[in-house]
């Protein structure tokens, strides 16, 4: 924790500097003592680097570090109290107006007490410094003097895709492992057991060897995605909770667990119903105890009467778990990386996105090979090592320093410490170390967004400096941890917000380093009581069940008086008389999804509190005197459905930086809200009118805002109120969301049109005045009912959205045209239009504004375009002469009447890879897309032709009844067809040669296919290497199947011979009659 102390010492010194500027302590009679404190801290910082190096293995050094840590925490408490008293007594409640002489005259006892405590603290620091002599610490200087590594995250980033880190995939082994396991999971096995029994397979290997990566690759495999109608991913830790596991399984299966409450038998029944009849793949990752299968998941899955071929895949470190789950033998074991593959992985990590020269890295292969040897072939260790080397110059001397680091020879290191992770930790800048250790406090099974984590870091003092840039700096720290592979982006990561995971080995390391001050516990933890009885706990992270915990009570937590951080996810038993008063040092309070209402009135007793998160709790009120909590910087009330109003004193929280009101029933803010001058993020701000006053006025002076969400704009009676919000002056604003509470919907269309007819002009005037500032990057508009979009979106000589990257617009009930100013936006990457029922035509003005002379491509940076719910759209003009969307990669069109695609789309979108067309009427032909690799067409009732897509590899066709022509697709590898009404296999299959065909059809057609070579359908598909065809039976998806492999020949079906003979005769007779009677007859339904 010495690295944390270095950051904490810097934080204390910054506090002293600020207080000196404000002359808070000049007349307290302790000026000399304050200066002494600064000198002592500076002296001690010189030894912290060496103390950090020895802290892991030397118990006496650990004791010294713990003593210094407590002294530092006491210092921050004393300085806090001094500032708090100054703010309370200052005439304007502002430190800048503080009068020291007046303060001392009015508070002689308080001034004396502060002076006494500082003197006592200095005496402790003298003793600590004296003790340091016995350790013979080496004066390595402060981290700043030694040039800590703080590389801007923009210099090295890592791409991720659907939860699978492609940068960690090297060599043929993982490809071969994937192929083998996919084949095992999809192969049909002969068994005398009841077909509903599920086969279990296991991946076994040590931690960090890549079990999860392999399972993710299998889960995302195209064959797996198409083969199984239900796919569930469950990550299970050592302290799993049965109720939580069942709920997560229900969510993964597409069911609803809310009605089931927390009763295990009811949850099992809900899960059974959600999976009933489906061919299911369940992947259970990181299993430590086979009872998660035997006691929790096995029964509901067996009762679901799953379709034939359902599978379970488990990853575990222990053979005993695989045996306990009756997994098929032999278990799949992952081998350590071969030296060649290990070098490729290390090189990929070091080179990153091209900022390091790959050829230069190759010259260091000999040193890299020696470094790899120390990683023992473990991919995680190699990735972490790559994160270290990426921060170094590609020089032999730099790599040799890493190779020869003394950390490799620390043999007394605790079992939880992995040498490679420890080396990476030691390589961190001191400002990053506490952030990294803090991340390990977060409950593993709960997702935390990046801005929430950064807010915690700011509140703890880990991110300090220029107050205006703390959030930006915190995100840089966050990105650094990603760059160094200490945390990894989760599959839910988006373009704007990130959520990450921390690998178990890394998490264990961080928790081990922080063990002297932090306790992380789960209600199922066998050592829970011992952990809660730990002494001198500074940070406590606890996760309980959703039911009110009987084992954990609030009184058991109250005993931890020194707590500075409390993270509680879940419910806990609160008795009469319980309060928050014992937590006099608390800085961070994160309560999520639990019961807190009985304690909310005691919040004002938390004088040091900076961070308050009550998301999803039963909180119905905040204390009226919340304005006295002067240090509050972050408040999140998201999902507090019982909370109806804010206290009138909230405007006095002049250090508040983040306020989230989403999901509350708050419909107004108190006057004086504009006192929150430090606000950076404001979500769910409600618009309210009161005669001649509008709540939007309160936004006028909040010019530090970086993110703003406004709801209820339909209440604004005059554009003049919008002007007072002064949005255009908020130059730091990056993200803006504006919405009305009414939404488009089939049931409400008529009512909405009536409203729009009366108020369109008013709405247009209101939104015209909502012109955002020029630096905006993310804009979301929901519920706009004007005929035209705001003027600031239309063509102008100077577009005010020059930095916009993401634009999403929805519920445009009466809008008849898209704005022509969007095409000029130089940075726009994502454009989404959803529910715009009045737009019939996308004209040339959308692609190229009439008042702009084209000198470059329109939409030059657009990567993803989405049109959803434009139900009347019939025409889209874009000629080949108009250069636009040159790097478009993804296009989704859903629910419209478009007759044809514009020629310019295929001609200019030469990077278009993914094309999805859903429920488009009138579209008959889809052709000439030279770059499309993945095409999905669904419920396009008039589509009959797909041609000339030379790079198409994956094609999905569902419910396109007129489809007759498929040609010009030489690269096609996989064809997925789904239509339960077709009576015969489409003839166009003869003209294509995919390697793999997956067909979902009616039982009658499948029965005919099951006749094999004697089937009239045989010549349509027998040239395809692998064919899998399925039919449902009531509530049993994929119950019937035909499996065919061309080479080596294999043909299997579970349809009886009698059924095949019967149905084939019927089909044969129907075809004979059709051939001789022409169009007078049609195939009989069967």
Tab-separated table of C-alpha atoms in Angstrom, residues 743-754:
chain	number	residue	atom	x	y	z
A	743	UNK	CA	-43.647	8.415	-27.002
A	744	UNK	CA	-44.696	7.172	-30.419
A	745	UNK	CA	-46.590	3.904	-30.437
A	746	UNK	CA	-49.146	2.119	-32.566
A	747	UNK	CA	-51.872	2.624	-29.997
A	748	UNK	CA	-51.184	6.341	-29.572
A	749	UNK	CA	-50.517	7.447	-33.157
A	750	UNK	CA	-53.874	9.193	-33.636
A	751	UNK	CA	-53.696	11.010	-30.310
A	752	UNK	CA	-50.133	12.123	-30.969
A	753	UNK	CA	-51.038	13.545	-34.381
A	754	UNK	CA	-53.793	15.593	-32.785
